[in-house]
Amino acid sequence: MTKYVAAIDQGTTSTRCMVFDHSGHVVSVDQTEHEQIFPRAGWVEHDPREVWTNTRQVAAGALAKADLTTEDIAAVGITNQRETAVVWDRTTGEPVYNAIVWQDTRTDRICRDLADLGGGQERYRDRTGLPLATYFSGPKVRWVLDNVEGARARAEAGDLLFGNMDTWLLWNLTGGVDGGVHVTDPTNASRTLLMNLDTLSWDAEIAADMGVPMSMLPEIRSSSEVYGHVRERSALASVPIAGILGDQQAATFGQACLSPGEAKNTYGTGNFVLLNTGTDKVMSENGLLTTVCYQIGASAPVYALEGSIAVTGSLVQWLRDNLGILGTAGEVERYARSVEDNGGAYFVPAFSGLYAPHWRSDARGAIVGLTRFVNKGHLSRAVLEATAFQTREVIDAMNADSGVALTSLKVDGGMVVNELLMQFQADILDVPVIRPVVNETTALGAAYAAGLAVGFWASEDDIRQNWAQDKQWEPTMDAETRDRLYHFWKKAVSRTLNWVE
Ligand SMILES: Nc1ncnc2c1ncn2[C@@H]1O[C@H](COP(=O)(O)OP(=O)(O)O)[C@@H](O)[C@H]1O
Ligand SMILES: O=P(O)(O)OC[C@H](O)CO
């Protein structure tokens, strides 16, 4: 029997390939970053060709680093930044435009026009589980067809294909113009504003409203089945591609949040809290998303409530790259520890407006409470605290929507090495925060989906058994302090609204 399963994790800032053994431990990893393209304020793009080239490189790199060959790999899974939209020509394989990234706000006008058709921001909530917001892929496809010369005519002639990053990579991995498979899974499809959450199929009426021809849309298959095999003459040649999960759903799966009431929070570029609600979908009345959590083979889909926060780890990057006041992301903890508290400063990073639970595209970032006293340490602390406060907001909304009061929170992602943040998070939520041994839960979740499809893992019980705790932070803050800090956070948020006119 082959000993390993691989996962390709195509994230916002980088692409990695990871190889896991049967116990879910990392055997090998290779990773490379891609360019963040900011053509103008509010626009964020990636070059899909660069991402595809990087994918091939890291697949080869991960095998080489552990001295593995294709024969050692039982299956490969794909997990990806969700909502990031690619439109390409099926006859040439060439993208017609850069990938428009989930954080991009250029579709604000399109979303407002759609809302004006009736129903406002909630127009498609019943069918899709989502508010009308710039975050999702459908309006991004509309923008490409409206703005790239000749694109609409080519789309209507059936020459153009759409996909989130999972679909773009799957199509290329399985041969591209030579028989590439044009498929996605329900977790990715549920982020387009085009999929019906009950039937797990495309909604023709919404696609018509959105001006997106149905011929562009990939086939929706389950999250765990063999979609095709990797093309010949490449690193993972002939390996079955057997799992697709959007990265936040993959992390939920990798964290073994497999029963209703279990939740995780991933701290990466943004933060994403997902609560497994089982085979019942919970429609949010408090600004959360209802989304597909996973669908394993022919089983019924499992749903989740999601609190999506656009800017958390990227705020640390902003301090480092745009202001130059940090040398590395890790330094934020050292500066934050140099002071006792935030010195009265609050930083609301509404760089892409505010996502959950506010959904306010008219908000923009603000630092409030500044006095001459505030220094680099206080700002560093305010940056970390912003992550924890935003998490509290979505978890409060989740409690209200689901009636589930969390008794602990599983965490993962690039920011969870930050111990000050983890302690502050436990304090602001007043529940323990738990970090697993394998923090690479996103790639692991995709590996599990692929491994289950080919019998490498027998059942979800294997996933539960593989999960192990690394560290737990207990809340120590008194209620009065917690309430005071959170009160000022909410006041700071109110100062960012109604900024864009
Ligand atoms: N020690 C740290 N403290 C706070 N944030 C950190 C630290 N190390 C990394 N980060 C942040 O974590 C993020 C990277 O996490 P990762 O999970 O790799 O992101 P993604 O998958 O979204 O690309 C970056 O935004 C970075 O600023
Ligand atoms: O690539 P990440 O980890 O920042 O995740 C991005 C999310 O999928 C966006 O919805």
Coordinates of C-alpha atoms and ligand atoms in Angstrom, one line a residue:
M1 CA 0.0 0.0 0.0
T2 CA 1.2 3.5 -0.8
K3 CA 2.2 5.3 2.4
Y4 CA 1.2 8.9 1.8
V5 CA -1.4 11.4 0.7
A6 CA -0.6 14.9 -0.8
A7 CA -2.5 18.1 -0.6
I8 CA -2.1 21.3 -2.7
D9 CA -3.0 24.3 -0.6
Q10 CA -3.5 27.3 -2.9
G11 CA -3.8 30.2 -0.4
T12 CA -4.1 34.0 -0.7
T13 CA -0.4 34.7 -0.3
S14 CA 1.3 31.4 -1.2
T15 CA 0.9 27.9 -2.7
R16 CA 2.1 24.8 -0.8
C17 CA 2.2 21.1 -1.4
M18 CA 2.2 19.0 1.7
V19 CA 2.6 15.2 2.1
F20 CA 0.9 13.5 5.1
D21 CA 1.3 10.0 6.5
H22 CA -1.5 7.8 7.8
S23 CA -1.4 9.4 11.3
G24 CA -1.9 12.8 9.7
H25 CA 1.6 14.0 10.4
V26 CA 3.5 16.2 7.9
V27 CA 6.2 14.3 6.0
S28 CA 7.2 17.0 3.6
V29 CA 6.2 20.6 2.5
D30 CA 7.2 22.9 -0.2
Q31 CA 5.9 26.4 -0.5
T32 CA 6.2 29.5 -2.7
E33 CA 4.6 33.0 -2.6
H34 CA 3.0 34.7 -5.5
E35 CA 2.7 38.4 -6.4
Q36 CA -0.1 40.5 -4.9
I37 CA -1.2 42.8 -7.6
F38 CA -2.9 46.1 -6.4
P39 CA -3.7 48.0 -9.7
R40 CA -5.7 50.6 -7.7
A41 CA -7.3 51.2 -4.3
G42 CA -9.6 48.4 -3.4
W43 CA -8.5 46.1 -6.3
V44 CA -6.5 42.9 -5.6
E45 CA -5.4 40.5 -8.3
H46 CA -3.3 37.3 -8.8
D47 CA -1.8 36.0 -12.0
P48 CA -3.4 32.6 -12.6
R49 CA -0.5 31.4 -14.7
E50 CA 2.0 32.2 -11.9
V51 CA -0.2 30.3 -9.5
W52 CA -0.3 27.3 -11.8
T53 CA 3.5 27.4 -12.4
N54 CA 4.0 27.6 -8.6
T55 CA 1.7 24.6 -8.1
R56 CA 3.8 22.5 -10.4
Q57 CA 7.0 23.6 -8.7
V58 CA 5.8 22.9 -5.1
A59 CA 4.4 19.5 -6.1
A60 CA 7.8 18.6 -7.4
G61 CA 9.5 20.2 -4.5
A62 CA 7.5 18.4 -1.8
L63 CA 8.2 15.0 -3.4
A64 CA 11.9 15.8 -3.8
K65 CA 12.4 17.0 -0.2
A66 CA 11.2 13.7 1.2
D67 CA 12.8 11.6 -1.6
L68 CA 9.4 10.4 -2.7
T69 CA 8.1 9.4 -6.1
T70 CA 4.6 9.4 -7.6
E71 CA 4.2 5.7 -6.6
D72 CA 4.4 6.7 -2.9
I73 CA 1.3 8.9 -3.2
A74 CA -2.2 7.3 -2.9
A75 CA -4.1 10.5 -3.8
V76 CA -4.0 14.2 -3.9
G77 CA -6.5 16.8 -2.6
I78 CA -6.9 20.4 -3.5
T79 CA -7.8 23.2 -1.1
N80 CA -7.9 26.9 -2.0
Q81 CA -8.5 30.5 -1.3
R82 CA -12.2 30.7 -2.0
E83 CA -14.2 33.2 -4.1
T84 CA -11.1 34.2 -6.1
A85 CA -12.4 34.1 -9.6
V86 CA -10.6 33.0 -12.8
V87 CA -12.0 33.2 -16.3
W88 CA -10.1 31.5 -19.1
D89 CA -10.5 30.3 -22.7
R90 CA -11.1 26.6 -23.0
T91 CA -9.4 26.4 -26.4
T92 CA -6.2 28.1 -25.5
G93 CA -6.0 27.7 -21.8
E94 CA -5.2 31.4 -21.4
P95 CA -6.9 33.5 -18.7
V96 CA -8.7 36.4 -20.2
Y97 CA -7.9 38.6 -17.1
N98 CA -6.0 38.2 -13.8
A99 CA -7.8 36.3 -11.0
I100 CA -9.9 38.8 -9.1
V101 CA -9.2 38.0 -5.4
W102 CA -11.8 37.6 -2.7
Q103 CA -10.7 40.8 -0.9
D104 CA -11.3 42.9 -4.1
T105 CA -14.1 45.6 -3.8
R106 CA -14.5 46.6 -7.5
T107 CA -17.9 44.9 -7.8
D108 CA -19.5 47.2 -5.3
R109 CA -21.6 48.9 -8.0
I110 CA -22.6 45.6 -9.5
C111 CA -23.7 44.4 -6.1
R112 CA -25.7 47.5 -5.5
D113 CA -27.4 47.3 -8.9
L114 CA -28.4 43.7 -8.2
A115 CA -29.7 44.7 -4.7
D116 CA -31.8 47.4 -6.4
L117 CA -33.6 44.7 -8.4
G118 CA -35.5 44.1 -5.1
G119 CA -34.7 42.5 -1.8
G120 CA -31.6 44.6 -1.2
Q121 CA -28.5 43.0 0.2
E122 CA -30.6 39.9 1.2
R123 CA -31.9 39.3 -2.3
Y124 CA -30.3 35.9 -2.7
R125 CA -29.9 34.9 1.0
D126 CA -32.7 32.3 1.0
R127 CA -31.2 30.4 -1.9
T128 CA -27.5 30.9 -1.4
G129 CA -27.0 31.6 2.3
L130 CA -25.0 34.7 1.4
P131 CA -25.6 38.5 1.4
L132 CA -24.9 40.4 -1.8
A133 CA -21.3 41.5 -1.2
T134 CA -18.2 42.1 -3.2
Y135 CA -16.6 39.1 -1.5
F136 CA -18.2 36.4 -3.7
S137 CA -17.2 35.2 -7.1
G138 CA -20.4 35.7 -9.2
P139 CA -20.2 39.5 -9.4
K140 CA -16.5 39.2 -10.2
V141 CA -17.3 37.1 -13.3
R142 CA -19.8 39.6 -14.3
W143 CA -17.2 42.4 -14.0
V144 CA -14.8 40.4 -16.3
L145 CA -17.5 39.9 -18.9
D146 CA -18.5 43.6 -18.8
N147 CA -15.0 45.0 -18.8
V148 CA -12.7 42.8 -20.9
E149 CA -13.1 43.5 -24.5
G150 CA -14.9 40.7 -26.4
A151 CA -15.2 38.6 -23.3
R152 CA -19.0 38.5 -23.2
A153 CA -19.3 37.4 -26.8
R154 CA -16.7 34.7 -26.3
A155 CA -18.5 33.5 -23.1
E156 CA -21.9 33.4 -24.9
A157 CA -20.2 31.4 -27.7
G158 CA -19.2 28.8 -25.0
D159 CA -15.5 29.5 -25.3
L160 CA -14.9 30.8 -21.7
L161 CA -14.8 28.8 -18.5
F162 CA -15.1 30.1 -14.9
G163 CA -13.6 28.6 -11.8
N164 CA -12.4 29.5 -8.3
M165 CA -8.8 28.5 -7.8
D166 CA -9.7 24.8 -7.2
T167 CA -11.2 24.5 -10.6
W168 CA -8.4 26.4 -12.4
L169 CA -5.8 24.1 -10.8
L170 CA -7.9 20.9 -11.3
W171 CA -8.5 21.7 -15.0
N172 CA -4.7 22.3 -15.6
L173 CA -3.6 19.3 -13.5
T174 CA -5.9 17.0 -15.5
G175 CA -4.6 18.2 -18.8
G176 CA -5.8 21.7 -19.6
V177 CA -6.7 22.0 -23.2
D178 CA -6.1 18.3 -23.6
G179 CA -9.1 17.0 -21.7
G180 CA -8.9 19.0 -18.5
V181 CA -11.7 18.3 -16.1
H182 CA -14.0 21.3 -15.4
V183 CA -15.3 20.5 -11.9
T184 CA -15.7 22.1 -8.5
D185 CA -17.1 21.0 -5.1
P186 CA -20.1 22.3 -3.1
T187 CA -17.9 24.2 -0.6
N188 CA -16.4 26.3 -3.4
A189 CA -19.6 26.6 -5.3
S190 CA -21.4 27.8 -2.2
R191 CA -19.1 30.9 -2.3
T192 CA -20.2 32.1 -5.8
L193 CA -23.7 33.5 -5.0
L194 CA -24.8 31.2 -7.8
M195 CA -25.4 27.8 -6.1
N196 CA -28.6 26.7 -4.5
L197 CA -27.8 25.5 -1.0
D198 CA -30.5 22.8 -0.9
T199 CA -30.1 21.3 -4.4
L200 CA -26.3 21.9 -4.6
S201 CA -26.8 22.9 -8.2
W202 CA -26.4 26.2 -10.1
D203 CA -29.4 28.6 -9.9
A204 CA -30.3 29.6 -13.5
E205 CA -32.3 32.5 -12.3
I206 CA -29.5 34.1 -10.3
A207 CA -27.0 33.3 -13.1
A208 CA -29.3 35.2 -15.5
D209 CA -29.6 38.2 -13.1
M210 CA -25.8 38.1 -12.7
G211 CA -25.3 37.9 -16.5
V212 CA -23.2 34.8 -16.2
P213 CA -23.8 32.2 -18.9
M214 CA -24.4 28.7 -17.4
S215 CA -22.0 27.2 -20.0
M216 CA -19.1 28.8 -18.1
L217 CA -19.9 27.1 -14.8
P218 CA -18.1 23.9 -13.7
E219 CA -19.9 20.7 -12.8
I220 CA -20.5 20.4 -9.1
R221 CA -19.3 17.1 -7.6
S222 CA -18.8 16.0 -4.0
S223 CA -15.8 17.1 -1.9
S224 CA -14.4 13.5 -1.8
E225 CA -14.3 11.4 -5.0
V226 CA -12.0 10.8 -7.9
Y227 CA -12.4 13.6 -10.4
G228 CA -9.5 12.6 -12.6
H229 CA -5.7 11.9 -12.6
V230 CA -2.7 14.2 -12.8
R231 CA -1.4 14.7 -16.3
E232 CA 1.6 12.7 -17.5
R233 CA 5.1 14.2 -17.5
S234 CA 4.5 16.1 -14.2
A235 CA 5.5 15.6 -10.6
L236 CA 2.3 13.7 -9.4
A237 CA 1.7 12.0 -12.8
S238 CA -1.2 9.6 -12.7
V239 CA -2.1 10.2 -9.1
P240 CA -5.9 10.4 -8.6
I241 CA -7.2 13.9 -7.6
A242 CA -9.8 12.8 -5.1
G243 CA -10.6 15.7 -2.8
I244 CA -11.6 19.4 -3.1
L245 CA -12.5 21.7 -0.2
G246 CA -12.4 25.5 0.1
D247 CA -9.6 26.2 2.5
Q248 CA -11.8 27.2 5.5
Q249 CA -14.0 24.2 5.2
A250 CA -10.8 22.1 4.8
A251 CA -9.5 23.5 8.1
T252 CA -12.8 22.6 9.7
F253 CA -12.4 19.0 8.4
G254 CA -8.7 18.9 9.4
Q255 CA -9.6 20.1 12.9
A256 CA -12.0 17.1 13.2
C257 CA -15.0 19.5 13.7
L258 CA -17.2 16.7 12.4
S259 CA -20.2 16.9 14.7
P260 CA -22.8 19.6 15.0
G261 CA -21.7 22.3 17.5
E262 CA -18.0 22.0 16.9
A263 CA -16.1 25.1 15.6
K264 CA -12.7 26.3 14.6
N265 CA -11.1 29.6 13.9
T266 CA -8.3 30.0 11.3
Y267 CA -6.0 33.0 11.7
G268 CA -4.4 33.7 8.3
T269 CA -4.7 36.6 6.0
G270 CA -8.2 37.0 7.4
N271 CA -10.0 35.0 10.1
F272 CA -12.7 32.5 9.4
V273 CA -14.8 30.9 12.2
L274 CA -16.9 27.9 11.0
L275 CA -19.4 26.1 13.2
N276 CA -20.5 22.7 12.0
T277 CA -24.4 22.6 12.0
G278 CA -24.7 19.1 10.7
T279 CA -27.1 18.2 7.8
D280 CA -29.4 21.1 8.9
K281 CA -28.6 24.4 7.5
V282 CA -29.0 27.4 9.8
M283 CA -30.0 30.6 8.1
S284 CA -28.3 33.5 9.8
E285 CA -30.2 36.5 11.1
N286 CA -27.0 38.1 12.6
G287 CA -24.7 38.7 9.6
L288 CA -23.1 35.3 9.2
L289 CA -22.9 33.1 6.1
T290 CA -24.6 29.7 5.6
T291 CA -22.3 27.6 3.6
V292 CA -21.5 24.0 2.7
C293 CA -19.0 22.5 5.2
Y294 CA -18.3 19.4 3.2
Q295 CA -20.0 16.6 1.3
I296 CA -18.2 13.2 1.4
G297 CA -19.0 11.1 -1.6
A298 CA -22.7 10.2 -1.8
S299 CA -23.4 11.3 1.8
A300 CA -25.7 14.2 2.6
P301 CA -24.0 17.6 2.7
V302 CA -23.0 18.9 6.0
Y303 CA -23.5 22.7 6.5
A304 CA -21.7 25.4 8.5
L305 CA -22.4 28.8 9.8
E306 CA -19.4 31.0 9.0
G307 CA -18.1 34.3 10.3
S308 CA -15.7 35.7 7.7
I309 CA -13.3 38.5 8.8
A310 CA -11.4 40.1 5.9
V311 CA -8.3 41.5 7.6
T312 CA -6.4 40.0 10.5
G313 CA -2.9 38.6 9.7
S314 CA -2.8 40.9 6.7
L315 CA -2.9 43.8 9.1
V316 CA 0.4 42.6 10.6
Q317 CA 1.8 42.4 7.1
W318 CA 0.5 46.0 6.5
L319 CA 2.5 47.2 9.6
R320 CA 5.5 45.4 8.2
D321 CA 5.3 46.2 4.5
N322 CA 3.3 49.5 4.2
L323 CA 4.6 51.3 7.4
G324 CA 7.9 49.4 7.8
I325 CA 7.5 49.5 11.6
L326 CA 8.1 45.7 11.9
G327 CA 11.0 43.8 10.4
T328 CA 9.1 40.5 10.5
A329 CA 5.5 39.5 11.3
G330 CA 6.8 37.7 14.4
E331 CA 8.1 41.0 15.9
V332 CA 4.6 42.2 16.5
E333 CA 4.5 40.1 19.6
R334 CA 7.7 41.5 21.0
Y335 CA 6.5 45.1 20.6
A336 CA 3.1 44.2 21.9
R337 CA 4.7 42.7 25.0
S338 CA 6.7 45.9 25.6
V339 CA 3.6 47.6 26.9
E340 CA 1.0 46.7 29.5
D341 CA -2.1 47.4 27.4
N342 CA -3.3 49.2 24.2
G343 CA -2.8 52.6 25.7
G344 CA -6.3 53.5 24.6
A345 CA -5.7 52.8 20.9
Y346 CA -8.1 50.7 18.8
F347 CA -7.4 49.7 15.2
V348 CA -10.3 48.7 13.0
P349 CA -8.9 47.3 9.8
A350 CA -11.8 47.9 7.5
F351 CA -9.5 47.8 4.4
S352 CA -12.1 45.9 2.3
G353 CA -15.1 47.4 4.1
L354 CA -16.3 45.2 7.0
Y355 CA -17.3 41.6 6.5
A356 CA -19.1 39.6 9.1
P357 CA -21.2 40.4 11.0
H358 CA -21.5 43.9 9.6
W359 CA -21.3 43.6 5.7
R360 CA -20.5 47.3 5.3
S361 CA -18.7 48.1 2.1
D362 CA -18.9 51.8 3.1
A363 CA -16.5 51.3 6.0
R364 CA -12.8 52.1 5.8
G365 CA -10.0 51.5 8.3
A366 CA -9.4 53.7 11.3
I367 CA -7.1 54.0 14.3
V368 CA -8.9 55.7 17.1
G369 CA -8.2 56.7 20.7
L370 CA -4.8 58.2 19.7
T371 CA -2.9 60.5 22.1
R372 CA 0.7 61.6 22.3
F373 CA 1.2 58.7 24.7
V374 CA 0.6 55.9 22.1
N375 CA 3.7 54.3 20.8
K376 CA 4.7 51.4 18.5
G377 CA 4.1 48.9 21.3
H378 CA 0.5 50.1 21.8
L379 CA -0.2 50.0 18.0
S380 CA 1.2 46.5 17.8
R381 CA -1.1 45.5 20.6
A382 CA -4.1 47.2 19.0
V383 CA -3.3 45.2 15.8
L384 CA -3.4 41.9 17.6
E385 CA -6.4 42.9 19.7
A386 CA -8.3 43.8 16.5
T387 CA -8.1 40.1 15.5
A388 CA -9.5 38.9 18.8
F389 CA -12.3 41.5 19.0
Q390 CA -13.4 40.7 15.4
T391 CA -13.5 37.1 16.4
R392 CA -15.6 37.9 19.4
E393 CA -18.1 39.7 17.2
V394 CA -18.7 36.7 14.9
I395 CA -18.8 34.3 17.8
D396 CA -21.5 36.4 19.5
A397 CA -23.5 36.3 16.3
M398 CA -23.0 32.5 16.0
N399 CA -24.3 32.0 19.5
A400 CA -27.4 34.2 18.7
D401 CA -28.0 32.3 15.4
S402 CA -27.5 28.7 16.5
G403 CA -28.2 28.8 20.2
V404 CA -24.8 27.0 20.6
A405 CA -22.7 28.6 23.3
L406 CA -19.1 27.6 22.6
T407 CA -17.3 26.0 25.5
S408 CA -13.9 26.1 23.8
L409 CA -12.5 27.2 20.4
K410 CA -10.1 25.2 18.3
V411 CA -7.6 27.5 16.5
D412 CA -5.1 27.1 13.6
G413 CA -3.3 29.2 10.9
G414 CA -0.2 31.4 10.7
M415 CA -1.0 33.7 13.6
V416 CA -1.6 31.1 16.3
V417 CA 2.2 31.0 17.1
N418 CA 1.5 34.4 18.7
E419 CA 1.0 33.4 22.4
L420 CA 0.0 36.9 23.4
L421 CA -2.8 36.9 20.9
M422 CA -4.0 33.4 22.0
Q423 CA -4.2 34.5 25.6
F424 CA -6.0 37.7 24.7
Q425 CA -8.4 35.7 22.6
A426 CA -9.3 33.4 25.5
D427 CA -9.7 36.4 27.7
I428 CA -12.0 38.3 25.3
L429 CA -14.1 35.2 24.5
D430 CA -14.1 33.9 28.1
V431 CA -13.6 30.4 26.8
P432 CA -10.4 28.2 26.5
V433 CA -8.5 28.4 23.2
I434 CA -7.0 25.1 21.9
R435 CA -4.2 24.7 19.4
P436 CA -3.7 21.2 17.8
V437 CA -0.3 19.5 17.3
V438 CA -0.7 19.6 13.5
N439 CA -1.4 23.3 12.8
E440 CA -1.6 22.7 9.0
T441 CA -5.2 21.8 9.2
T442 CA -6.1 23.3 5.8
A443 CA -3.9 21.0 3.8
L444 CA -4.6 18.1 6.2
G445 CA -8.4 18.5 5.6
A446 CA -7.9 18.3 1.9
A447 CA -5.6 15.3 2.3
Y448 CA -8.3 13.6 4.4
A449 CA -11.0 14.3 1.8
A450 CA -8.8 12.7 -0.9
G451 CA -7.6 9.8 1.3
L452 CA -11.2 8.9 2.3
A453 CA -12.1 8.7 -1.4
V454 CA -9.4 6.1 -2.2
G455 CA -9.7 4.1 1.1
F456 CA -6.4 5.4 2.5
W457 CA -8.4 6.4 5.6
A458 CA -11.4 4.2 6.3
S459 CA -13.8 6.7 7.9
E460 CA -14.2 9.9 9.8
D461 CA -13.3 8.1 13.0
D462 CA -9.7 7.9 11.7
I463 CA -9.7 11.7 11.5
R464 CA -11.0 12.1 15.0
Q465 CA -8.3 9.7 16.3
N466 CA -5.5 11.6 14.6
W467 CA -6.4 15.0 16.1
A468 CA -4.3 15.8 19.2
Q469 CA -4.0 18.9 21.4
D470 CA -0.7 20.9 21.6
K471 CA -1.6 23.8 23.9
Q472 CA -4.6 25.3 25.7
W473 CA -5.0 28.9 26.9
E474 CA -7.5 29.6 29.8
P475 CA -9.3 32.9 30.2
T476 CA -7.9 34.9 33.1
M477 CA -9.4 38.4 32.5
D478 CA -12.0 39.8 34.9
A479 CA -15.4 40.5 33.5
E480 CA -15.3 44.2 34.1
T481 CA -12.1 44.6 32.0
R482 CA -13.4 42.4 29.3
D483 CA -16.6 44.3 29.0
R484 CA -14.9 47.7 29.0
L485 CA -12.4 46.7 26.3
Y486 CA -15.2 45.3 24.1
H487 CA -17.3 48.3 24.6
F488 CA -14.5 50.6 23.3
W489 CA -14.0 48.2 20.4
K490 CA -17.6 48.5 19.3
K491 CA -17.4 52.3 19.6
A492 CA -14.3 52.2 17.4
V493 CA -16.1 50.1 14.8
S494 CA -19.0 52.7 14.7
R495 CA -16.4 55.4 13.8
T496 CA -15.4 53.5 10.5
L497 CA -19.0 53.4 9.0
N498 CA -20.4 55.6 6.3
W499 CA -16.9 56.6 5.2
V500 CA -17.2 55.8 1.4
E501 CA -19.7 58.1 -0.2
Ligands
LIG1 N1 4.1 35.7 15.0 C1 3.0 36.2 14.3 N2 2.2 37.0 15.0 C2 1.1 37.6 14.3 N3 0.8 37.3 13.0 C3 1.7 36.5 12.4 C4 2.8 35.9 13.0 N4 3.4 35.1 12.0 C5 2.7 35.2 10.9 N5 1.6 36.0 11.1 C6 0.6 36.4 10.1 O1 0.0 35.2 9.7 C7 -0.4 35.3 8.3 C8 0.0 34.0 7.5 O2 -0.8 33.0 7.9 P1 -1.2 31.8 6.9 O3 -2.0 30.9 7.6 O4 0.1 31.3 6.2 O5 -2.0 32.7 5.8 P2 -2.7 32.4 4.5 O6 -3.1 30.9 4.4 O7 -3.9 33.3 4.6 O8 -1.8 32.8 3.3 C9 0.2 36.5 7.7 O9 -0.8 37.5 7.4 C10 1.2 37.0 8.8 O10 1.1 38.4 9.0
LIG2 O1 -6.0 31.9 1.7 P1 -6.6 32.2 3.1 O2 -6.1 31.3 4.2 O3 -6.3 33.7 3.4 O4 -8.2 32.1 3.0 C1 -8.9 32.9 2.2 C2 -10.4 32.5 2.3 O5 -10.7 31.3 1.7 C3 -11.2 33.6 1.7 O6 -12.6 33.3 1.8

